[in-house]
Structures are given as structure tokens and as C-alpha cells.
PDB file of C-alpha atoms and ligand atoms in Angstrom:
ATOM      1  CA  MET A 549       0.000   0.000   0.000  1.00 78.00           C
ATOM      2  CA  HIS A 550       1.355   3.361  -0.929  1.00 86.00           C
ATOM      3  CA  MET A 551       1.283   6.043   1.695  1.00 87.00           C
ATOM      4  CA  HIS A 552       2.361   9.617   1.234  1.00 93.00           C
ATOM      5  CA  LYS A 553       5.364  10.682   3.289  1.00 93.00           C
ATOM      6  CA  PHE A 554       3.429  13.416   5.126  1.00 94.00           C
ATOM      7  CA  GLU A 555       0.645  10.969   5.874  1.00 94.00           C
ATOM      8  CA  LYS A 556       3.164   8.655   7.535  1.00 95.00           C
ATOM      9  CA  ILE A 557       4.632  11.513   9.563  1.00 96.00           C
ATOM     10  CA  TRP A 558       1.199  12.575  10.807  1.00 96.00           C
ATOM     11  CA  LEU A 559       0.302   9.000  11.651  1.00 96.00           C
ATOM     12  CA  ILE A 560       3.496   8.592  13.690  1.00 97.00           C
ATOM     13  CA  LEU A 561       3.022  11.975  15.418  1.00 97.00           C
ATOM     14  CA  GLY A 562      -0.566  11.091  16.286  1.00 97.00           C
ATOM     15  CA  THR A 563       0.384   7.702  17.690  1.00 97.00           C
ATOM     16  CA  VAL A 564       3.265   9.163  19.715  1.00 98.00           C
ATOM     17  CA  ALA A 565       1.019  11.932  21.115  1.00 98.00           C
ATOM     18  CA  LEU A 566      -1.574   9.332  22.116  1.00 97.00           C
ATOM     19  CA  LEU A 567       1.079   7.176  23.822  1.00 98.00           C
ATOM     20  CA  ILE A 568       2.477  10.182  25.709  1.00 97.00           C
ATOM     21  CA  PHE A 569      -1.039  11.141  26.822  1.00 97.00           C
ATOM     22  CA  LEU A 570      -1.879   7.625  28.006  1.00 97.00           C
ATOM     23  CA  THR A 571       1.473   7.352  29.821  1.00 96.00           C
ATOM     24  CA  VAL A 572       0.936  10.665  31.651  1.00 95.00           C
ATOM     25  CA  LEU A 573      -2.618   9.619  32.561  1.00 93.00           C
ATOM     26  CA  GLY A 574      -1.480   6.171  33.699  1.00 94.00           C
ATOM     27  CA  VAL A 575       1.395   7.484  35.841  1.00 93.00           C
ATOM     28  CA  SER A 576      -0.881  10.135  37.364  1.00 89.00           C
ATOM     29  CA  ALA A 577      -3.663   7.685  38.187  1.00 87.00           C
ATOM     30  CA  PHE A 578      -1.817   4.514  39.188  1.00 89.00           C
ATOM     31  CA  TYR A 579       1.583   5.758  40.413  1.00 88.00           C
ATOM     32  CA  LEU A 580       0.715   9.184  41.909  1.00 83.00           C
ATOM     33  CA  GLY A 581      -2.757   8.056  42.944  1.00 79.00           C
ATOM     34  CA  ASN A 582      -4.614  11.093  41.584  1.00 77.00           C
ATOM     35  CA  GLN A 583      -8.347  10.748  41.277  1.00 74.00           C
ATOM     36  CA  PRO A 584     -11.364  12.999  40.830  1.00 69.00           C
ATOM     37  CA  PRO A 585     -12.964  14.405  44.012  1.00 64.00           C
ATOM     38  CA  SER A 586     -15.329  11.828  45.419  1.00 60.00           C
ATOM     39  CA  CYS A 587     -18.169  14.065  46.656  1.00 61.00           C
ATOM     40  CA  LEU A 588     -18.730  11.427  49.304  1.00 72.00           C
ATOM     41  CA  VAL A 589     -19.091  13.925  52.126  1.00 82.00           C
ATOM     42  CA  THR A 590     -22.679  15.095  52.135  1.00 87.00           C
ATOM     43  CA  ILE A 591     -24.729  17.232  54.502  1.00 89.00           C
ATOM     44  CA  ASP A 592     -28.369  18.216  54.893  1.00 90.00           C
ATOM     45  CA  PRO A 593     -28.313  21.833  53.595  1.00 86.00           C
ATOM     46  CA  GLU A 594     -31.187  22.767  55.917  1.00 89.00           C
ATOM     47  CA  LYS A 595     -29.308  21.633  59.017  1.00 91.00           C
ATOM     48  CA  VAL A 596     -25.894  23.211  58.287  1.00 89.00           C
ATOM     49  CA  ASP A 597     -25.992  25.415  61.404  1.00 88.00           C
ATOM     50  CA  THR A 598     -26.535  22.465  63.721  1.00 91.00           C
ATOM     51  CA  THR A 599     -24.223  19.977  62.011  1.00 88.00           C
ATOM     52  CA  ALA A 600     -20.581  19.690  63.112  1.00 87.00           C
ATOM     53  CA  PRO A 601     -18.178  21.189  62.160  1.00 91.00           C
ATOM     54  CA  PHE A 602     -20.391  23.875  60.580  1.00 94.00           C
ATOM     55  CA  ASN A 603     -22.080  24.731  63.873  1.00 93.00           C
ATOM     56  CA  ASP A 604     -18.783  26.395  64.811  1.00 93.00           C
ATOM     57  CA  PRO A 605     -17.260  28.177  61.786  1.00 94.00           C
ATOM     58  CA  GLY A 606     -13.725  29.507  62.062  1.00 94.00           C
ATOM     59  CA  LEU A 607     -10.195  28.302  62.687  1.00 95.00           C
ATOM     60  CA  HIS A 608      -9.612  25.279  64.911  1.00 94.00           C
ATOM     61  CA  LYS A 609      -6.258  23.785  65.935  1.00 94.00           C
ATOM     62  CA  VAL A 610      -6.088  20.035  65.440  1.00 92.00           C
ATOM     63  CA  ASP A 611      -3.564  17.462  66.644  1.00 91.00           C
ATOM     64  CA  GLY A 612      -2.342  14.218  65.131  1.00 88.00           C
ATOM     65  CA  LYS A 613      -3.319  15.004  61.549  1.00 87.00           C
ATOM     66  CA  ASP A 614      -1.370  15.982  58.437  1.00 89.00           C
ATOM     67  CA  TRP A 615      -2.640  19.539  58.802  1.00 92.00           C
ATOM     68  CA  ASP A 616      -2.320  21.983  61.729  1.00 93.00           C
ATOM     69  CA  TYR A 617      -5.692  23.695  61.560  1.00 95.00           C
ATOM     70  CA  GLU A 618      -9.156  23.155  60.240  1.00 95.00           C
ATOM     71  CA  LEU A 619     -10.783  26.248  58.827  1.00 96.00           C
ATOM     72  CA  VAL A 620     -14.549  25.905  58.645  1.00 96.00           C
ATOM     73  CA  PHE A 621     -16.548  28.195  56.348  1.00 96.00           C
ATOM     74  CA  VAL A 622     -20.283  28.440  55.810  1.00 96.00           C
ATOM     75  CA  ALA A 623     -21.374  30.325  52.691  1.00 95.00           C
ATOM     76  CA  SER A 624     -24.817  31.787  52.189  1.00 94.00           C
ATOM     77  CA  ALA A 625     -26.276  34.559  50.050  1.00 92.00           C
ATOM     78  CA  PHE A 626     -24.301  36.847  50.141  1.00 94.00           C
ATOM     79  CA  SER A 627     -21.593  36.310  52.744  1.00 95.00           C
ATOM     80  CA  TYR A 628     -19.170  33.890  54.298  1.00 96.00           C
ATOM     81  CA  SER A 629     -18.973  32.961  57.946  1.00 93.00           C
ATOM     82  CA  PRO A 630     -16.443  33.840  59.321  1.00 94.00           C
ATOM     83  CA  ALA A 631     -16.040  37.114  57.422  1.00 95.00           C
ATOM     84  CA  LYS A 632     -12.412  37.426  58.524  1.00 96.00           C
ATOM     85  CA  VAL A 633      -9.942  34.974  59.975  1.00 96.00           C
ATOM     86  CA  GLU A 634      -6.278  35.081  61.027  1.00 95.00           C
ATOM     87  CA  ILE A 635      -3.905  32.249  60.194  1.00 95.00           C
ATOM     88  CA  PRO A 636      -0.341  31.917  61.492  1.00 94.00           C
ATOM     89  CA  LYS A 637       2.274  32.047  58.723  1.00 94.00           C
ATOM     90  CA  GLY A 638       3.416  28.648  57.453  1.00 93.00           C
ATOM     91  CA  ALA A 639       0.465  26.757  58.895  1.00 93.00           C
ATOM     92  CA  THR A 640      -1.086  23.942  56.901  1.00 94.00           C
ATOM     93  CA  VAL A 641      -4.807  24.491  56.891  1.00 95.00           C
ATOM     94  CA  LYS A 642      -7.577  22.198  55.793  1.00 94.00           C
ATOM     95  CA  ILE A 643     -10.414  24.363  54.546  1.00 95.00           C
ATOM     96  CA  ILE A 644     -13.813  22.717  55.000  1.00 95.00           C
ATOM     97  CA  ALA A 645     -16.742  24.562  53.475  1.00 95.00           C
ATOM     98  CA  THR A 646     -20.353  24.224  52.460  1.00 95.00           C
ATOM     99  CA  THR A 647     -23.304  26.394  51.490  1.00 95.00           C
ATOM    100  CA  LYS A 648     -26.694  26.855  53.108  1.00 94.00           C
ATOM    101  CA  ASP A 649     -28.595  27.894  49.986  1.00 93.00           C
ATOM    102  CA  VAL A 650     -27.397  28.100  46.395  1.00 95.00           C
ATOM    103  CA  ILE A 651     -24.117  27.275  44.670  1.00 95.00           C
ATOM    104  CA  HIS A 652     -21.315  29.634  45.670  1.00 96.00           C
ATOM    105  CA  GLY A 653     -17.657  29.801  44.764  1.00 95.00           C
ATOM    106  CA  PHE A 654     -14.730  29.840  47.160  1.00 96.00           C
ATOM    107  CA  GLU A 655     -11.592  31.244  45.615  1.00 96.00           C
ATOM    108  CA  VAL A 656      -8.655  32.558  47.595  1.00 94.00           C
ATOM    109  CA  ALA A 657      -7.308  35.089  45.128  1.00 92.00           C
ATOM    110  CA  GLY A 658      -3.714  34.517  44.058  1.00 87.00           C
ATOM    111  CA  THR A 659      -3.554  30.928  45.371  1.00 88.00           C
ATOM    112  CA  ASN A 660      -4.749  27.659  43.912  1.00 86.00           C
ATOM    113  CA  VAL A 661      -7.522  27.354  46.488  1.00 92.00           C
ATOM    114  CA  ASN A 662     -10.603  27.370  44.271  1.00 93.00           C
ATOM    115  CA  MET A 663     -13.673  25.360  45.161  1.00 93.00           C
ATOM    116  CA  MET A 664     -17.302  25.185  44.171  1.00 93.00           C
ATOM    117  CA  LEU A 665     -19.648  24.998  47.137  1.00 94.00           C
ATOM    118  CA  GLU A 666     -22.774  23.008  46.363  1.00 92.00           C
ATOM    119  CA  PRO A 667     -25.813  22.642  48.622  1.00 93.00           C
ATOM    120  CA  GLY A 668     -25.723  19.203  50.231  1.00 92.00           C
ATOM    121  CA  TYR A 669     -21.992  18.668  49.722  1.00 92.00           C
ATOM    122  CA  VAL A 670     -18.883  19.436  51.729  1.00 93.00           C
ATOM    123  CA  SER A 671     -15.888  20.849  49.865  1.00 92.00           C
ATOM    124  CA  GLU A 672     -12.371  20.479  51.247  1.00 92.00           C
ATOM    125  CA  TYR A 673      -8.964  21.772  50.274  1.00 92.00           C
ATOM    126  CA  THR A 674      -5.693  21.662  52.165  1.00 92.00           C
ATOM    127  CA  ALA A 675      -3.264  24.538  51.663  1.00 92.00           C
ATOM    128  CA  THR A 676      -0.253  26.106  53.323  1.00 93.00           C
ATOM    129  CA  PHE A 677      -0.112  29.872  53.684  1.00 91.00           C
ATOM    130  CA  ASN A 678       3.491  31.079  53.592  1.00 91.00           C
ATOM    131  CA  LYS A 679       3.063  34.739  52.736  1.00 90.00           C
ATOM    132  CA  VAL A 680       2.155  37.279  55.413  1.00 93.00           C
ATOM    133  CA  GLY A 681      -0.679  39.549  54.395  1.00 93.00           C
ATOM    134  CA  GLU A 682      -4.315  39.738  53.445  1.00 94.00           C
ATOM    135  CA  ASN A 683      -5.890  37.159  51.167  1.00 94.00           C
ATOM    136  CA  LEU A 684      -9.206  37.927  49.563  1.00 96.00           C
ATOM    137  CA  ILE A 685     -11.795  35.162  49.360  1.00 96.00           C
ATOM    138  CA  ILE A 686     -14.233  35.739  46.522  1.00 96.00           C
ATOM    139  CA  CYS A 687     -17.323  34.028  45.210  1.00 96.00           C
ATOM    140  CA  ASN A 688     -16.773  33.094  41.586  1.00 95.00           C
ATOM    141  CA  GLU A 689     -20.121  31.415  40.924  1.00 95.00           C
ATOM    142  CA  TYR A 690     -22.958  33.775  40.041  1.00 95.00           C
ATOM    143  CA  CYS A 691     -25.374  33.395  42.976  1.00 95.00           C
ATOM    144  CA  GLY A 692     -27.766  36.346  42.800  1.00 94.00           C
ATOM    145  CA  VAL A 693     -28.027  40.127  43.083  1.00 95.00           C
ATOM    146  CA  GLY A 694     -25.403  40.364  45.852  1.00 95.00           C
ATOM    147  CA  HIS A 695     -22.877  38.092  44.125  1.00 96.00           C
ATOM    148  CA  HIS A 696     -20.355  40.855  43.459  1.00 95.00           C
ATOM    149  CA  MET A 697     -20.307  41.845  47.142  1.00 94.00           C
ATOM    150  CA  MET A 698     -19.684  38.359  48.449  1.00 96.00           C
ATOM    151  CA  SER A 699     -16.210  38.156  49.946  1.00 95.00           C
ATOM    152  CA  ALA A 700     -14.213  37.364  53.059  1.00 96.00           C
ATOM    153  CA  GLN A 701     -10.623  37.779  54.273  1.00 96.00           C
ATOM    154  CA  ILE A 702      -7.879  35.436  55.358  1.00 95.00           C
ATOM    155  CA  GLU A 703      -5.111  37.334  57.077  1.00 95.00           C
ATOM    156  CA  VAL A 704      -1.813  35.491  57.351  1.00 94.00           C
ATOM    157  CA  VAL A 705       0.100  36.782  60.389  1.00 94.00           C
ATOM    158  CA  SER A 706       3.685  36.070  61.463  1.00 89.00           C
ATOM    159  CA  LYS A 707       3.856  33.900  64.536  1.00 74.00           C
TER     160      LYS A 707
HETATM  161 CU1  CUA B1611     -21.952  33.667  46.164  1.00 57.40          CU
HETATM  162 CU2  CUA B1611     -21.588  34.502  43.948  1.00 57.40          CU
END
């Protein structure tokens, strides 16, 4: 069978690209253990205020875990609770958040903390804050007329 030279080149390039892609995916999934978020942690959105840990939003020191603090946030139209929180510099913080009403966003500007908060689900992200200063938390999911005013602050303070 006759095949044009360029056709062969494209065929080889395509096959190589596919193999590279599958290798990256395979290493990521089976060697590094990456997987999509499970969404296994659920909550009754009508009972957020009485369900632990959301009955006590804010920063809590924990012992014997891979992180130093748990930072609990409850989002609702159009605010976050707590509205402002202080974190010691260098602390590893597990952010645990949910929403009482509609879908909200939870983005800590300038970091890779970026979660979607869905009613009925608990979102978690573990991050270390190494830079002293104010971090703005913004809602990046359109949630209603007050969407643009929905924000909170994380202030990283030196110990
Ligand atoms: Cu909450 Cu937009």
C-alpha cells in the first residue's frame, strides 16, 4: 500500500502523542494516585448550622493530623462565615466549606484554592499559607443580586 510521506509523519506523530497522553494519565492515576474528588461527604443543607463542624465556623487547631488547623466556612447569600480569619504564617490548613442555599464559589485570590460549594456537599482543600498579608476570598459562581459583594478575608500573620 502506498502512503504519502506526510501521511506517515502525521500518523506517527498522532500515535506518539496518544502514547504520551496515556502514559501521563497512567502514571498520574496509578503511580501518583490522583483521582477525581469523590463528593462522598454530604450534609443536609437545611441543618448546616446544627451539624458539626459547621455549627462552629472559624479556625480550629487540630492534633495528630497531616494539617495543623481546620478552617470551617459556611457560605450563604451573600456572605461567608467567618467574614475574617487570622492564620499563622506557614500553617497547613484544611479548609472545610459548604453552602446553606445556592451554589457559591470559594476562591482565595492569588492561590490555587478554588472550590465550588454546592448545597448538600462538603468541599475540602488543604493549603499552606506562607506569605504574610491579606488574602481575599471571593465568590466566583454567580449566585444572585449580591454576588459581586460576596467576599471574606484570610489574614496570614507572622507567629
Ligand atoms: Cu456567592 Cu456569587
